[in-house]
Short mmCIF file of C-alpha atoms and ligand atoms in Angstrom, two decimals:
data_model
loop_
_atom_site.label_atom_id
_atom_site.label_comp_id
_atom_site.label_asym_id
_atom_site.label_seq_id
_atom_site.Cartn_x
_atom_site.Cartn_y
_atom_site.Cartn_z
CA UNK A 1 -31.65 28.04 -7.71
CA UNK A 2 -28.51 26.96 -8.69
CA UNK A 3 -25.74 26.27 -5.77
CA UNK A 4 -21.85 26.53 -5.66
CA UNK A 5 -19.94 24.55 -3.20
CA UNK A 6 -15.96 24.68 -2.66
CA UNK A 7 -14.04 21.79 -1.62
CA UNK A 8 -11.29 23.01 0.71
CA UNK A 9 -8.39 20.90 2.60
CA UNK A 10 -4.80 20.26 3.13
CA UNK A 11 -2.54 18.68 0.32
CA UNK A 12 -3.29 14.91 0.48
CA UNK A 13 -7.24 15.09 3.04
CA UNK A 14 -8.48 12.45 0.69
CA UNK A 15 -10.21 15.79 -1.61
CA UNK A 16 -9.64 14.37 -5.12
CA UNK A 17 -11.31 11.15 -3.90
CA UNK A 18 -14.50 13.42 -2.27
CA UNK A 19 -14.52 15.23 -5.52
CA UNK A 20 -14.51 12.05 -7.97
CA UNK A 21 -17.06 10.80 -5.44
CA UNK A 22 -19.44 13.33 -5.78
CA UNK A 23 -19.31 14.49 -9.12
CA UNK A 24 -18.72 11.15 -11.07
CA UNK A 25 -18.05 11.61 -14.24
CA UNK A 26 -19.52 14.73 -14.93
CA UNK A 27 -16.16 16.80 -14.36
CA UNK A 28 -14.30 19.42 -16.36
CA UNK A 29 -10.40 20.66 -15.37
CA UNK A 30 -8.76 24.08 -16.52
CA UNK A 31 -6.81 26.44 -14.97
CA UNK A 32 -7.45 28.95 -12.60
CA UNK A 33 -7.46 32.84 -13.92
CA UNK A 34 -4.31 33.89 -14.53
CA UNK A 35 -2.12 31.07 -13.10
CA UNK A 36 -1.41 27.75 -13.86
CA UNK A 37 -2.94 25.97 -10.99
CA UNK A 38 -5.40 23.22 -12.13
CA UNK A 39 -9.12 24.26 -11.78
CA UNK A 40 -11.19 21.02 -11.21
CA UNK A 41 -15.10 21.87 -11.28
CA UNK A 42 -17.93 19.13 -11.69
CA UNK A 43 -21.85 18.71 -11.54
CA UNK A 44 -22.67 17.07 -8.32
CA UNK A 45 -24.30 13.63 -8.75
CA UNK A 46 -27.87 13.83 -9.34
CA UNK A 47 -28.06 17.48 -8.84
CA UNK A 48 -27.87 19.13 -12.23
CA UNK A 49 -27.96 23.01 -10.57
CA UNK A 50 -25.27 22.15 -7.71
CA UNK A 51 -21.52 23.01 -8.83
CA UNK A 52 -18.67 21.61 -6.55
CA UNK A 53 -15.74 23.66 -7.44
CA UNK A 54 -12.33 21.85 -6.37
CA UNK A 55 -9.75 24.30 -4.55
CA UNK A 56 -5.94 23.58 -4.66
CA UNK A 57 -5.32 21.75 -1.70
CA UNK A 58 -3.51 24.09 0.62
CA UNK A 59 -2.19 24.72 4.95
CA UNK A 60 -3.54 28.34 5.72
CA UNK A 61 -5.10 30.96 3.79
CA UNK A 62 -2.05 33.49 4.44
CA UNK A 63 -1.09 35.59 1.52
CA UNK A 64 2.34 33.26 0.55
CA UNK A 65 1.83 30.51 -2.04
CA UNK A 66 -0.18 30.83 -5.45
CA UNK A 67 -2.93 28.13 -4.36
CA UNK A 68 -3.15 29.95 -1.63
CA UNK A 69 -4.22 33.28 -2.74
CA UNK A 70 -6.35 31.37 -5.24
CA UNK A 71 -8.62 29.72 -2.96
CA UNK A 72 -8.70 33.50 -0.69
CA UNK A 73 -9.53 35.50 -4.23
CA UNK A 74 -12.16 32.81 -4.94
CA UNK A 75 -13.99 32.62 -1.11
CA UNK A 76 -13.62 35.96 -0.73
CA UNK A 77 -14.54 37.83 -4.81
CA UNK A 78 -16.85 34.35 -6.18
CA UNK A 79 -18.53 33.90 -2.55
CA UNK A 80 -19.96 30.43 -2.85
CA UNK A 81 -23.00 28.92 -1.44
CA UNK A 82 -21.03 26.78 0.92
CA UNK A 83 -17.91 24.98 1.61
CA UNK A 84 -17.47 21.71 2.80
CA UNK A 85 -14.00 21.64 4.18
CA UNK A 86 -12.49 18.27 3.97
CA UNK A 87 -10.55 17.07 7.17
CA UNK A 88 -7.85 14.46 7.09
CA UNK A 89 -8.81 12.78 10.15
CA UNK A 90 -5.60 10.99 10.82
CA UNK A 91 -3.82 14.50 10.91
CA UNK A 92 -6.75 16.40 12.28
CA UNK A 93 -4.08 19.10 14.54
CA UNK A 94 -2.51 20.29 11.89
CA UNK A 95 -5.60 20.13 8.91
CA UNK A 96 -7.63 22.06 11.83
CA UNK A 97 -5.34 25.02 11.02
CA UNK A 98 -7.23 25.49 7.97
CA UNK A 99 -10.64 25.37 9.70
CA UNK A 100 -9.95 27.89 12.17
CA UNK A 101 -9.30 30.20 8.80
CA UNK A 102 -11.94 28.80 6.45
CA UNK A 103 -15.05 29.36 9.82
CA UNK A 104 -13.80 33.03 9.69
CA UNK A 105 -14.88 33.45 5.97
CA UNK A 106 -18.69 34.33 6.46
CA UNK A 107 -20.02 31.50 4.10
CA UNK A 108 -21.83 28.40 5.49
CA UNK A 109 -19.52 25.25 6.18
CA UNK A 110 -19.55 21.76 6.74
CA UNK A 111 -16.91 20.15 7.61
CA UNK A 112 -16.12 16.24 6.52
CA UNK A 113 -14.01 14.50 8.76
CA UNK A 114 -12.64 11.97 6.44
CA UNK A 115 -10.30 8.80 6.59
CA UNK A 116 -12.74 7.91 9.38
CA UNK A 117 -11.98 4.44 8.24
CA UNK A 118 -8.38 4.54 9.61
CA UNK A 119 -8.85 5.98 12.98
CA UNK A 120 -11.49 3.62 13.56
CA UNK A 121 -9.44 0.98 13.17
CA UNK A 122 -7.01 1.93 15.14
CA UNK A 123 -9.39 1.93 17.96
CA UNK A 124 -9.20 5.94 18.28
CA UNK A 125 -12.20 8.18 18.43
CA UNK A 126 -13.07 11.45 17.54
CA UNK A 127 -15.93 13.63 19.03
CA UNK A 128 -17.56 14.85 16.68
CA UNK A 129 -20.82 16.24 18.19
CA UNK A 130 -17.66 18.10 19.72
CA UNK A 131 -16.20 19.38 17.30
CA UNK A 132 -19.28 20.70 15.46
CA UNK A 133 -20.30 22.75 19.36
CA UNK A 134 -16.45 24.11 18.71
CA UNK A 135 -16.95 24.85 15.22
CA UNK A 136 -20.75 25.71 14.62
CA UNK A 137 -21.21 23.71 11.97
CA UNK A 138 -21.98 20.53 10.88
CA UNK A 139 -19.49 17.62 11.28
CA UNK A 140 -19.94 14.27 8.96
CA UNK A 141 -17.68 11.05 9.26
CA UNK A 142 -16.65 10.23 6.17
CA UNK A 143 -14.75 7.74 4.28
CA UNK A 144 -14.41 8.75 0.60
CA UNK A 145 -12.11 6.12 -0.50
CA UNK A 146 -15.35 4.05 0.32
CA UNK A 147 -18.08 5.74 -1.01
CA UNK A 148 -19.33 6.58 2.75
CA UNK A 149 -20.49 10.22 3.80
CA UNK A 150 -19.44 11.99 0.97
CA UNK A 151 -23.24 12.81 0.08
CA UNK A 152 -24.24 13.34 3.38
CA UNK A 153 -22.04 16.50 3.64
CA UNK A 154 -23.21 17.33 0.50
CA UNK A 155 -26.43 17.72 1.60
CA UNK A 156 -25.55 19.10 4.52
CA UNK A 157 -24.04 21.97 2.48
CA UNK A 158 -27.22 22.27 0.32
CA UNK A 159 -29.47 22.95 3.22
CA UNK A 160 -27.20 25.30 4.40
CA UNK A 161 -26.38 27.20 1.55
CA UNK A 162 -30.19 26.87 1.13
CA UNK A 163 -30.78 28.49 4.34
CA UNK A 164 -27.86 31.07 3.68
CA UNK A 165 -26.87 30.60 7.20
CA UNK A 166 -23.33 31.85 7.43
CA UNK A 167 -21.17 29.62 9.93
CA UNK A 168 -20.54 32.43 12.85
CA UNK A 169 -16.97 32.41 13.88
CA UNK A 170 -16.62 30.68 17.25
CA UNK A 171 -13.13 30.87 18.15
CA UNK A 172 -12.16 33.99 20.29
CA UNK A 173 -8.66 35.00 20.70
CA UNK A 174 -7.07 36.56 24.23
CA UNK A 175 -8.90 39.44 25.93
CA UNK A 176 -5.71 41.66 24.43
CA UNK A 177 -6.34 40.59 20.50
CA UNK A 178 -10.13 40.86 20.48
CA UNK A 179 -9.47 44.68 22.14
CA UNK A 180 -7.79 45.13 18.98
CA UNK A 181 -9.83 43.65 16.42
CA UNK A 182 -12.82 45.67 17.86
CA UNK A 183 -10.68 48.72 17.73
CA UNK A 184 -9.90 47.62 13.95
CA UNK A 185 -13.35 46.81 13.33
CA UNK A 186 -14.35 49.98 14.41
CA UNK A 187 -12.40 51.56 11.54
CA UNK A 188 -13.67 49.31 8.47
CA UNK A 189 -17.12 48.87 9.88
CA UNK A 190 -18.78 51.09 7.04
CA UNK A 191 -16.65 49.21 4.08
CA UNK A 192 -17.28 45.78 4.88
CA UNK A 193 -20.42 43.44 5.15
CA UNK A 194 -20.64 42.20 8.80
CA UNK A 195 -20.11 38.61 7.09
CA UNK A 196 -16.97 39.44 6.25
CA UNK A 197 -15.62 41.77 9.26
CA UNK A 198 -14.09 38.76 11.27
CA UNK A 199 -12.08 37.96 8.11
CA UNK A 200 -10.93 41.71 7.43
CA UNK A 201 -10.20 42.66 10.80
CA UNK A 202 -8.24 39.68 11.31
CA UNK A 203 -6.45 40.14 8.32
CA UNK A 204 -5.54 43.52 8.71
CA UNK A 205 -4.47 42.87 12.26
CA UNK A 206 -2.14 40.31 10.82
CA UNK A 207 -0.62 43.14 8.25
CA UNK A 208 -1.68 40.81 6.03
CA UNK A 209 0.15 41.99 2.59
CA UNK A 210 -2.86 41.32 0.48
CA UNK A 211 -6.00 42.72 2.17
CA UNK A 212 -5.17 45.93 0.42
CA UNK A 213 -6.75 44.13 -2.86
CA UNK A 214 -10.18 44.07 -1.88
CA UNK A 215 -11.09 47.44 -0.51
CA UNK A 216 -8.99 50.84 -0.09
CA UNK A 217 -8.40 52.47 3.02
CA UNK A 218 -7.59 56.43 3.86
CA UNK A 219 -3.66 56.99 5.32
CA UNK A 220 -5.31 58.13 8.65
CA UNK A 221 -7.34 55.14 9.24
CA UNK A 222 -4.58 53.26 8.21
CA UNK A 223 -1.86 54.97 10.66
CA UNK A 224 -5.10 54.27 13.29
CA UNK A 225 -4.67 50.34 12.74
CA UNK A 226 -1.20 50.65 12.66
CA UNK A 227 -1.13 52.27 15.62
CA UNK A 228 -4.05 49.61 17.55
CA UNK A 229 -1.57 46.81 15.92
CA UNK A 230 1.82 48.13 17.72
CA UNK A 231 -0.01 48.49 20.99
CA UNK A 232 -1.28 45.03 20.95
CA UNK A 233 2.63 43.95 19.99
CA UNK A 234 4.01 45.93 22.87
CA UNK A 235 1.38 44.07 25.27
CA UNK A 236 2.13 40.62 23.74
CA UNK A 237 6.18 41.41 23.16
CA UNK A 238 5.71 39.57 19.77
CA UNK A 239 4.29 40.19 16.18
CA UNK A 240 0.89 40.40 15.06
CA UNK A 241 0.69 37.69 12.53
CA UNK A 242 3.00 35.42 14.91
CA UNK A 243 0.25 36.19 17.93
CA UNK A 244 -2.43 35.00 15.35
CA UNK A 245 -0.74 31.63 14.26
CA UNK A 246 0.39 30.60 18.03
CA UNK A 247 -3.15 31.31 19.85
CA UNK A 248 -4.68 29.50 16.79
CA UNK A 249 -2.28 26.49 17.56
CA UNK A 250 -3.23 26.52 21.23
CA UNK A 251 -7.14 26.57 20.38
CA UNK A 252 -6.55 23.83 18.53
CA UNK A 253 -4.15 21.68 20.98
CA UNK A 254 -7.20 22.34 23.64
CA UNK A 255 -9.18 21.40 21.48
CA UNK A 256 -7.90 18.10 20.36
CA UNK A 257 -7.44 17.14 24.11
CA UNK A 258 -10.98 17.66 24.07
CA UNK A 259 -12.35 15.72 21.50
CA UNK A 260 -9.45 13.10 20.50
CA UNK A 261 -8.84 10.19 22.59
CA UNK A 262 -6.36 8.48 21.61
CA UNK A 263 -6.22 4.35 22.29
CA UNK A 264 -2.91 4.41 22.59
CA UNK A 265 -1.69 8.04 23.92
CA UNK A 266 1.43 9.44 22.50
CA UNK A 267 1.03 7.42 19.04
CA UNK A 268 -0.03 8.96 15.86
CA UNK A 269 -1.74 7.57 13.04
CA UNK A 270 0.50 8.55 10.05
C1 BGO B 301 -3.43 7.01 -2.46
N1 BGO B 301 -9.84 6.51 3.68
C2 BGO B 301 -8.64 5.97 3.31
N2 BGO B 301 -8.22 4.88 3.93
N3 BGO B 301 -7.87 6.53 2.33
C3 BGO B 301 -8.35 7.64 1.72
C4 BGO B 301 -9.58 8.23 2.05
C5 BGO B 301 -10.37 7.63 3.09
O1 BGO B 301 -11.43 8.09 3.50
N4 BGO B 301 -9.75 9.30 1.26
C6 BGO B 301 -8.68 9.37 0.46
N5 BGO B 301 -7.82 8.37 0.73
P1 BGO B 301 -6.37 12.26 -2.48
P2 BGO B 301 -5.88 15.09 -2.11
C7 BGO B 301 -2.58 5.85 -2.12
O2 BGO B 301 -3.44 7.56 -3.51
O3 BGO B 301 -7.82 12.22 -2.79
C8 BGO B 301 -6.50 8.11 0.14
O4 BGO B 301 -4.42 15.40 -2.21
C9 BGO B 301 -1.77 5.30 -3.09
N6 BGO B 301 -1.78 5.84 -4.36
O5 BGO B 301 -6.83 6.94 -1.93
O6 BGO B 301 -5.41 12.08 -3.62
C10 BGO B 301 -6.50 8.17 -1.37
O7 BGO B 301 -6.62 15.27 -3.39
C11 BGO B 301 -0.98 4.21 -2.73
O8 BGO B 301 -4.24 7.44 -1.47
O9 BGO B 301 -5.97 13.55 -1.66
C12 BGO B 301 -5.06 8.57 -1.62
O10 BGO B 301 -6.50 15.81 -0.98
C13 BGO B 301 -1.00 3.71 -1.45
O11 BGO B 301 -5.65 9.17 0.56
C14 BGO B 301 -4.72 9.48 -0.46
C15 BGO B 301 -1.81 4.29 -0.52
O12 BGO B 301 -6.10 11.18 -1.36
C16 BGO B 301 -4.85 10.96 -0.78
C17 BGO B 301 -2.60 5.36 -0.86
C18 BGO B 301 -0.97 5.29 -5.40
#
């Protein structure tokens, strides 16, 4: 059976390194369809029928920027086995952004916590047994720059992708927002694979401009969702996609307090 990973991060997680790590020299670049973003793909080491597919390193999976929509046409239309989605350690509030999006996908996941190196020496430590209860999934230390972990959470993502055992979405937002995305759910539920109905419903919530590419929806179920969406805005006294972003940034703040301690608090690494 032959497997395809994606390597997912922020700009600058260390993923170039994880990618030359794993795949040696047995690499090949082109562009992606249609755009000029560089397309990195290699074999991993070792493992002839594995493909690790590089994707452009990017903050969010919101419709905006061309790597962006990239990486969402490729998770969501080329569905790979799993992703290993590469943390930058050092920076881990704002590259956990990205997780909260990527563990909504339906495909399994792994994340690598990489530069492990630095915040060990500054005497920081990370819980990562935490992190992976937050997350459901499994959490590896890495250090690519030095060869360590990188094919550890490769194999992690084998067995999963093995397995096919989707990462379940853990993250719930307020009692108000879930109403809604049940409501919404209710009106895609015979369009969309259950995998996938966190994603949708989330995305439509957000009147996320791009959704609209993947399925088609009748004008009365979409004045329905419209309609679920401006209730939810009157409750909150704010915009749907704006509700999204801040509750995500105050799962993750709680969650840092949880599992970061810092040595020294108040200091960051970079
Ligand atoms: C430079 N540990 C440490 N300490 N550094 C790492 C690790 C790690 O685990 N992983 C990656 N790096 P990319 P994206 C650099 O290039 O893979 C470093 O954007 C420098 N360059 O070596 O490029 C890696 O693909 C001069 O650092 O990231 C690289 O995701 C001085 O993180 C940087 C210092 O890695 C980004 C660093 C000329």
């Amino acid at each position: 059976m032959s497997i395809k990973i994606a390597l997912a991060g922020n700009p600058n997680c260390g993923k170039t390194t994880m990618f030359n790590d794993l795949t040696g020299s047995s690499q090949y670049v082109g562009n992606w369809p249609g755009v000029t973003v560089e397309k990195k793909e290699g074999k991993l080491r070792d493992h002839k029928d594995v493909r690790i597919v590089d994707l452009p390193g990017i903050y969010s999976l919101s419709p905006y920027t061309l790597e962006e929509v990239v990486s969402r046409d490729f998770l969501l239309g080329e569905r790979p086995d799993a992703i290993i989605n590469i943390v930058d350690a050092t920076n881990i509030e704002r590259n956990l952004y990205l997780t909260t999006q990527l563990a909504e996908a339906g495909i399994p996941m792994v994340i690598a916590l990489n530069m492990m190196d630095i915040v060990k020496k500054s005497g920081d430590r990370i819980d990562a047994q935490k992190l992976a209860a937050a997350f459901g999934c499994p959490v590896v230390e890495t250090s690519a720059l030095k060869g360590v972990g990188s094919m550890e959470v490769a194999n992690r993502a084998i067995m999963l992708a093995q397995k096919g055992a989707h990462t379940p979405p853990q993250h719930n937002f307020s009692r108000v927002v879930e109403d809604a995305l049940e409501a919404i759910g209710d009106q895609i539920s015979q369009q969309v694979k259950p995998e996938l109905m966190r994603w949708y419903t989330i995305k439509l919530f957000e009147r996320d401009e791009k959704v609209g590419d993947y399925f088609t929806l009748s004008s009365d179920i979409k004045q329905r969702i419209d309609d679920i969406i401006a209730d939810c805005e009157k409750q909150l006294d704010d915009d749907s996609e704006s509700i999204i972003t801040n509750e995500r940034y105050e799962y993750i703040r709680q969650l840092i307090q949880n599992c970061v301690h810092k040595k020294r608090p108040g200091m960051t690494l970079s």
